PDB file of C-alpha atoms in Angstrom:
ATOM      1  CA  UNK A  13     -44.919 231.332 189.736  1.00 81.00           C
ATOM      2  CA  UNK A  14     -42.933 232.253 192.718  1.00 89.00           C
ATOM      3  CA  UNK A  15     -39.461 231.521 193.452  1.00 89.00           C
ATOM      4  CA  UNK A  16     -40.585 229.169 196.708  1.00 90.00           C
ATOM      5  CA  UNK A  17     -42.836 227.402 194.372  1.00 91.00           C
ATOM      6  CA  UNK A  18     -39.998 226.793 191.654  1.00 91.00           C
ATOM      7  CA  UNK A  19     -37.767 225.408 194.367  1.00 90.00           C
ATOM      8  CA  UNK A  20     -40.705 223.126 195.439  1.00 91.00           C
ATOM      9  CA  UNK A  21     -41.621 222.100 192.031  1.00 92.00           C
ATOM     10  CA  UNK A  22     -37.864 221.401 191.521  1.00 90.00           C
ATOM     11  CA  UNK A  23     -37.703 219.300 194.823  1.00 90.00           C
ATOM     12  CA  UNK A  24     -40.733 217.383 193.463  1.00 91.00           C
ATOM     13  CA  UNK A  25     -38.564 216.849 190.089  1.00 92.00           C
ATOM     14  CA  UNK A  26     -40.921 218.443 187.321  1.00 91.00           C
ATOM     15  CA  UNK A  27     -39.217 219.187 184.609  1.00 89.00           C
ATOM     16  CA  UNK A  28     -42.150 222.067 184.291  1.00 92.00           C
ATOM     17  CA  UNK A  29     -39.913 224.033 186.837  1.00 91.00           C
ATOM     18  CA  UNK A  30     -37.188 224.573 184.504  1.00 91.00           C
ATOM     19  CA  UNK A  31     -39.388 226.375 182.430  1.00 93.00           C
ATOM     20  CA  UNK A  32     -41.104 228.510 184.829  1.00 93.00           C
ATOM     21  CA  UNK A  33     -37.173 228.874 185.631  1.00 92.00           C
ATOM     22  CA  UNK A  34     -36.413 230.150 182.237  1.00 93.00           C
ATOM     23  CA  UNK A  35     -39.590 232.075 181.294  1.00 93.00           C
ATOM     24  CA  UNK A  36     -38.917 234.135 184.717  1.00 93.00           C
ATOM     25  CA  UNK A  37     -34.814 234.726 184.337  1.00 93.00           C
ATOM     26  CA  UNK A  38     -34.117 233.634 181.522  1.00 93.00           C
ATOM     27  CA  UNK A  39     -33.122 236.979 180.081  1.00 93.00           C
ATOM     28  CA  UNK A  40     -31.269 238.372 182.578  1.00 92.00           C
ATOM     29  CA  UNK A  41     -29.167 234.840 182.444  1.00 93.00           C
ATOM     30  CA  UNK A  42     -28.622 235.265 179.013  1.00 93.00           C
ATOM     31  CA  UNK A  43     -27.986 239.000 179.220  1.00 91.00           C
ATOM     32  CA  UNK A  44     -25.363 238.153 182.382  1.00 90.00           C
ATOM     33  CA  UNK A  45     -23.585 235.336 179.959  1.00 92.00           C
ATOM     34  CA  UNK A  46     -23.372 237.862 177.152  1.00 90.00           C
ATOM     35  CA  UNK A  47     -21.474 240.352 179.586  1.00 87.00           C
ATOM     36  CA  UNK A  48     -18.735 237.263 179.768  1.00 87.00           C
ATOM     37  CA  UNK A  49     -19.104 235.708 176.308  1.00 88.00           C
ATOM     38  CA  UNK A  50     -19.274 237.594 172.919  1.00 83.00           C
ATOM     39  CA  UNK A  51     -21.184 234.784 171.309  1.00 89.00           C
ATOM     40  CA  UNK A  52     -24.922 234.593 171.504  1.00 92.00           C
ATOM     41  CA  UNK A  53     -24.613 230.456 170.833  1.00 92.00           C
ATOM     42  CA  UNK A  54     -21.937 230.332 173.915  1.00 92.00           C
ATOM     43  CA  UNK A  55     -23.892 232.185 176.167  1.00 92.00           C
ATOM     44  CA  UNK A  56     -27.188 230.284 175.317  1.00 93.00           C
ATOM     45  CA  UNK A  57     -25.094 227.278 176.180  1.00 94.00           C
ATOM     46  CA  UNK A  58     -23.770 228.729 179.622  1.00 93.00           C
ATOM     47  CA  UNK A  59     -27.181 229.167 180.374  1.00 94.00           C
ATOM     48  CA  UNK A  60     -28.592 225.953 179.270  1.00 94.00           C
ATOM     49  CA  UNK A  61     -25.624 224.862 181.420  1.00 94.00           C
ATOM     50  CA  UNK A  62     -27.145 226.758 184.420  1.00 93.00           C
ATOM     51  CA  UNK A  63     -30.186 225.198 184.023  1.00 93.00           C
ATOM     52  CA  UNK A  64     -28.970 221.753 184.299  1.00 93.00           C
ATOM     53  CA  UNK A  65     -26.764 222.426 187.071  1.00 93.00           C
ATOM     54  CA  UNK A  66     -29.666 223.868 188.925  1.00 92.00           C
ATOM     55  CA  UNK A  67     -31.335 220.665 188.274  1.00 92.00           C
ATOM     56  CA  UNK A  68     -28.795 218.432 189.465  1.00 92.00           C
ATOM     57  CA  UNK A  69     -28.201 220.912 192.966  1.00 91.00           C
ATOM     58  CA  UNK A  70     -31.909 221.118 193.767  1.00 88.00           C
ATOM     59  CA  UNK A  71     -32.264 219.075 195.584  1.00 85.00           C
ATOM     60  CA  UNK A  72     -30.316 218.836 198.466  1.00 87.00           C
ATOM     61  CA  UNK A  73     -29.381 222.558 197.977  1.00 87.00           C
ATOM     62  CA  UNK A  74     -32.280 224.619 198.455  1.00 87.00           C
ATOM     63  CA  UNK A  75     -31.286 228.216 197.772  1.00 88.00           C
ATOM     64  CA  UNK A  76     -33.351 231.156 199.935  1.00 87.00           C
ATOM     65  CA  UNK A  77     -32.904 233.191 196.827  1.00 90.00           C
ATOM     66  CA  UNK A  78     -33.308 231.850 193.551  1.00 91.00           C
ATOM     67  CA  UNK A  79     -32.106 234.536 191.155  1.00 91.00           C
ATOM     68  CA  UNK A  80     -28.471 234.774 192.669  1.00 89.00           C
ATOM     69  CA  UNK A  81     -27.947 230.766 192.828  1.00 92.00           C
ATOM     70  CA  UNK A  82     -28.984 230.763 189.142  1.00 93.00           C
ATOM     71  CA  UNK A  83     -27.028 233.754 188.362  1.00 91.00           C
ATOM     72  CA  UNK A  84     -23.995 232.263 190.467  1.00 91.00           C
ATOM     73  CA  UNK A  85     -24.034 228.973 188.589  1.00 93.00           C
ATOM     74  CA  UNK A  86     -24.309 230.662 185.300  1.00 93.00           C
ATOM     75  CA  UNK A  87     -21.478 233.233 186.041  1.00 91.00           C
ATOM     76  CA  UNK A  88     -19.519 230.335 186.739  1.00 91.00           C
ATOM     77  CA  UNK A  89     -20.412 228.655 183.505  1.00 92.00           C
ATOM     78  CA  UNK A  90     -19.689 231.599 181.430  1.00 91.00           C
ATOM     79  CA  UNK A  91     -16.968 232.099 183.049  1.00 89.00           C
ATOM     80  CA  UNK A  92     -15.799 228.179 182.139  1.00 89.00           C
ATOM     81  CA  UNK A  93     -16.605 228.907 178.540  1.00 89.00           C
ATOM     82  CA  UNK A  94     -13.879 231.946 178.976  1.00 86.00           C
ATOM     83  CA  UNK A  95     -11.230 229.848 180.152  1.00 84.00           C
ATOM     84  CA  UNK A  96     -12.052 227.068 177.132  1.00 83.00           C
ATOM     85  CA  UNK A  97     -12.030 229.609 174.660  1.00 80.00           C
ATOM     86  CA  UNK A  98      -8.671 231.301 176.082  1.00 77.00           C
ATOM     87  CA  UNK A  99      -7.438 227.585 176.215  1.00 73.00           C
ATOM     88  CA  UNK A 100      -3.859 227.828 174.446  1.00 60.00           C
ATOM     89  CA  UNK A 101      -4.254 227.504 170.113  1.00 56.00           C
ATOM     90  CA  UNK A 102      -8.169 228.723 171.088  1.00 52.00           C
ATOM     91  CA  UNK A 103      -8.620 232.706 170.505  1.00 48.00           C
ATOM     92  CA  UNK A 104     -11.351 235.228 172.233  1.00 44.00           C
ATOM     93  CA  UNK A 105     -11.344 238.625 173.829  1.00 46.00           C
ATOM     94  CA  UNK A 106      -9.664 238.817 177.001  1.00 49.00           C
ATOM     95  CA  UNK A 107     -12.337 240.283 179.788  1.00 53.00           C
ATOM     96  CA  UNK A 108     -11.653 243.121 180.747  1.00 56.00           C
ATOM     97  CA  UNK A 109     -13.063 242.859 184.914  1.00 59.00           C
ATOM     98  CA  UNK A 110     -10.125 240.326 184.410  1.00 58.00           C
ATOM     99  CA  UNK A 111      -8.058 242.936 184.113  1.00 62.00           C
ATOM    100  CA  UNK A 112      -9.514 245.598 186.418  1.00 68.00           C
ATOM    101  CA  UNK A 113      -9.425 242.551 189.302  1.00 63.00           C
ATOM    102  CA  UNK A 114      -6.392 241.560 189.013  1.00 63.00           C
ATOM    103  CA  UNK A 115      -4.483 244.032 190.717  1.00 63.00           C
ATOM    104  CA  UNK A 116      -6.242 243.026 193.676  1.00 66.00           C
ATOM    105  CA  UNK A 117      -6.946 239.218 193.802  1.00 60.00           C
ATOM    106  CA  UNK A 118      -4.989 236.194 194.114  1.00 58.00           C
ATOM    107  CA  UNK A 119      -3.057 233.651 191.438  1.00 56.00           C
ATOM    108  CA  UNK A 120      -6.524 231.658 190.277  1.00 54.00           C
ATOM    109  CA  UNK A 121      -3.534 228.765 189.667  1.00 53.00           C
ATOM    110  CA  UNK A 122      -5.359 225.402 190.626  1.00 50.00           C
ATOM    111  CA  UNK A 123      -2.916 224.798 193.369  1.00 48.00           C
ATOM    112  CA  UNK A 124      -4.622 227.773 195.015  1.00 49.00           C
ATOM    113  CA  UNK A 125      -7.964 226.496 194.928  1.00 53.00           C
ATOM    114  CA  UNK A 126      -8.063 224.938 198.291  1.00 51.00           C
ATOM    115  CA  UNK A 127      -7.365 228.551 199.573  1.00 60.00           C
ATOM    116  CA  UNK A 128     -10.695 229.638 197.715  1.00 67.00           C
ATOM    117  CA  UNK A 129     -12.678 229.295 200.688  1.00 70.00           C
ATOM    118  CA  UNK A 130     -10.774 231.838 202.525  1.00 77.00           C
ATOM    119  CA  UNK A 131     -10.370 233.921 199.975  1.00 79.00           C
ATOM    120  CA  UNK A 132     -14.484 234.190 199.484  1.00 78.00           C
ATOM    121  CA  UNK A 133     -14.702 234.134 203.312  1.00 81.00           C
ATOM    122  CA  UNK A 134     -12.641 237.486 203.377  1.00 83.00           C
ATOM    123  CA  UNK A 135     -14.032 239.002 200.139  1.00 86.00           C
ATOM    124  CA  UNK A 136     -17.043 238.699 202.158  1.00 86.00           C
ATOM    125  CA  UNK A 137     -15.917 240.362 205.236  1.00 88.00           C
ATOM    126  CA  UNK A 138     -15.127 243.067 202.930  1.00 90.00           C
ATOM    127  CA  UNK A 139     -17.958 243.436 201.198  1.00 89.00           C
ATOM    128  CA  UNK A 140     -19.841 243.661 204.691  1.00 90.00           C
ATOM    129  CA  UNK A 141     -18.023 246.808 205.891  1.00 92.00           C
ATOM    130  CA  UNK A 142     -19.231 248.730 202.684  1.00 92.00           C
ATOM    131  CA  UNK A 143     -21.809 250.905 202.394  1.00 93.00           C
ATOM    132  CA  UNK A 144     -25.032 249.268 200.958  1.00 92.00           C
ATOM    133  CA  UNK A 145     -24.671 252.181 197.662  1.00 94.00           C
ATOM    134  CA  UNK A 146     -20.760 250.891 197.264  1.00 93.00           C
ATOM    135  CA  UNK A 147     -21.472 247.246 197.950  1.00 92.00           C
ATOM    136  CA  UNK A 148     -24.224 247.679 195.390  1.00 92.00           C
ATOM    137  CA  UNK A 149     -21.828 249.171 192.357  1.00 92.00           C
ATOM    138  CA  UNK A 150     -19.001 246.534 193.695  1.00 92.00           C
ATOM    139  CA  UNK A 151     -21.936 243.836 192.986  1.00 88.00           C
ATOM    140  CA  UNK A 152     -23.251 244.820 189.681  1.00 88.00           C
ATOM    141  CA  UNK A 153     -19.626 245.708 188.252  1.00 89.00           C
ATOM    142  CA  UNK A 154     -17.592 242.447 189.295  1.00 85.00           C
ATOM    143  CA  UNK A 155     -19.874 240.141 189.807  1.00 83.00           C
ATOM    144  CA  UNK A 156     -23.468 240.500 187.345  1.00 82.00           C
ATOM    145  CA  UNK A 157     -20.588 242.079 184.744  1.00 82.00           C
ATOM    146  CA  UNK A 158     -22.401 245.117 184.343  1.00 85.00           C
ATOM    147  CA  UNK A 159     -20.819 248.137 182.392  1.00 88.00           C
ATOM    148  CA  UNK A 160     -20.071 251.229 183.888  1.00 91.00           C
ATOM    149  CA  UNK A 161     -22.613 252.933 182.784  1.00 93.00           C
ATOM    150  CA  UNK A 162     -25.047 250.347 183.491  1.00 91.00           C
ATOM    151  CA  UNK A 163     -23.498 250.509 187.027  1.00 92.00           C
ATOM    152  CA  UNK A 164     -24.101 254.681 187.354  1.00 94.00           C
ATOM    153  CA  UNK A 165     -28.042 254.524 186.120  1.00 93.00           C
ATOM    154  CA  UNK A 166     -28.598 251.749 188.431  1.00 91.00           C
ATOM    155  CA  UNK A 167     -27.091 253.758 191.389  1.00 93.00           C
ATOM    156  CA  UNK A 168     -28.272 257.129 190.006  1.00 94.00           C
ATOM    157  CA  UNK A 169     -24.544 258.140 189.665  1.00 94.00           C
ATOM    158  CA  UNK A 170     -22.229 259.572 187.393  1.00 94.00           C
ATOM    159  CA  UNK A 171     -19.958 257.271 185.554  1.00 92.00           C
ATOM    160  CA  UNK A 172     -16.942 259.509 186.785  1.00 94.00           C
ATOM    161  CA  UNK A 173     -17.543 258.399 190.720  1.00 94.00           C
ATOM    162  CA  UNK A 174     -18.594 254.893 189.456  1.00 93.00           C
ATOM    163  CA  UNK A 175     -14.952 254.672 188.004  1.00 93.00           C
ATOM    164  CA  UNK A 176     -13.402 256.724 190.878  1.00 94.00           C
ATOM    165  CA  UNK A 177     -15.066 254.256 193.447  1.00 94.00           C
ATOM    166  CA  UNK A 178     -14.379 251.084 191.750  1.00 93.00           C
ATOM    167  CA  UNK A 179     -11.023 252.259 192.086  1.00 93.00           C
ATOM    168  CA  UNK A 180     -10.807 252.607 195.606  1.00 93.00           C
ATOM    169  CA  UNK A 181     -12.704 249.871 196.509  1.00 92.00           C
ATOM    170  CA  UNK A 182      -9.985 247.981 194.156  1.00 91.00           C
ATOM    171  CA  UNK A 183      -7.721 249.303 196.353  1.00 91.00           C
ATOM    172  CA  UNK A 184      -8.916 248.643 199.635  1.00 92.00           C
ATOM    173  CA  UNK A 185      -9.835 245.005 198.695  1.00 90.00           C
ATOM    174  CA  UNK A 186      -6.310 245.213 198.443  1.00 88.00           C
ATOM    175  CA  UNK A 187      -5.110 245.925 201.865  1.00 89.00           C
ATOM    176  CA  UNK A 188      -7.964 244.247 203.072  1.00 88.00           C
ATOM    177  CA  UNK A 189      -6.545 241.096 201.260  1.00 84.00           C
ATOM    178  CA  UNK A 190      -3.081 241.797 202.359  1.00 84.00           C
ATOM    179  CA  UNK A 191      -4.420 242.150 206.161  1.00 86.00           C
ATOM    180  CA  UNK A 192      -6.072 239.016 206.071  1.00 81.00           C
ATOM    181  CA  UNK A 193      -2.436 237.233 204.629  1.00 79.00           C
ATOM    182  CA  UNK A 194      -3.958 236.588 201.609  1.00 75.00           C
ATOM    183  CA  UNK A 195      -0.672 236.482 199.126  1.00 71.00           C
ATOM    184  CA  UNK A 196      -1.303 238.608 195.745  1.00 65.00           C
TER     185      UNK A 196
END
């Protein structure tokens, strides 16, 4: 089944379309939640919580491409998982994009949440001035979660200018940040 006819099917409100859903992505969810989450049972559930979210945004949303909304809301579901499990007197790995990021990106404090529109808005500016090959490895590294090296055989790359890009981009999402007033 095609992604158009998902959507449609989802508009209609068959429950069939969740499992055309999950027959047709529902690896690469689970493989994206397991990039975030080092449980198998947590990641199921960040993707079962995908699937429901999907359910309760289509409609009125009707995404142009279905992969990336799925993969968006599930990201952000994994992601939710992370920040339960690193709740205070709760213990898990630390990930390390986290860490790699946040050099470059704004306090995620809730008081700065109402600047999270710009913020996106000039992320995105950003990303548009890149070249489609460093957009590409920006993409797969920091926001599908994909290792380096998963990053270089996609791109056909070694994983030394993976890394050495990465970097630089890092950087100049910096000053691009900084440009833009964007306090880091």
């Amino acid at each position: 089944m095609e992604d158009n006819e998902i959507v449609a099917a989802l508009f209609r409100r068959d429950a069939s379309a969740l499992m055309q859903l999950q027959d047709k992505y529902g690896p690469r969810l689970h493989t994206l939640a397991l990039r975030f989450l080092k449980s198998r049972e947590d990641a199921e559930e960040a993707v079962n919580d995908a699937y429901l979210r999907t359910w309760s945004t289509i409609p009125p949303r009707q995404p142009e491409h279905l992969f990336a909304y799925v993969a968006r809301l599930c990201r952000y579901a994994a992601l939710e998982k992370v920040d339960w499990l690193t709740a205070k007197k709760r213990s898990a790995t630390v990930v390390e994009l986290t860490e790699e990021l946040c050099q470059c990106l704004p306090d995620p404090a809730p008081q700065r949440q109402a600047e999270g529109a710009e913020i996106g808005a000039a992320i995105n500016a950003f990303l548009s001035t890149l070249e489609p090959e460093k957009r590409k490895m920006f993409l797969l590294r920091y926001w599908y979660g994909d290792p380096v090296r998963t990053v270089a055989e996609q791109c056909g790359v070694g994983e030394s200018k993976v890394k050495t890009t990465l970097f630089r981009l890092r950087k100049d999402l910096k000053n691009h940040l900084e440009k833009e007033g964007i306090a880091l």
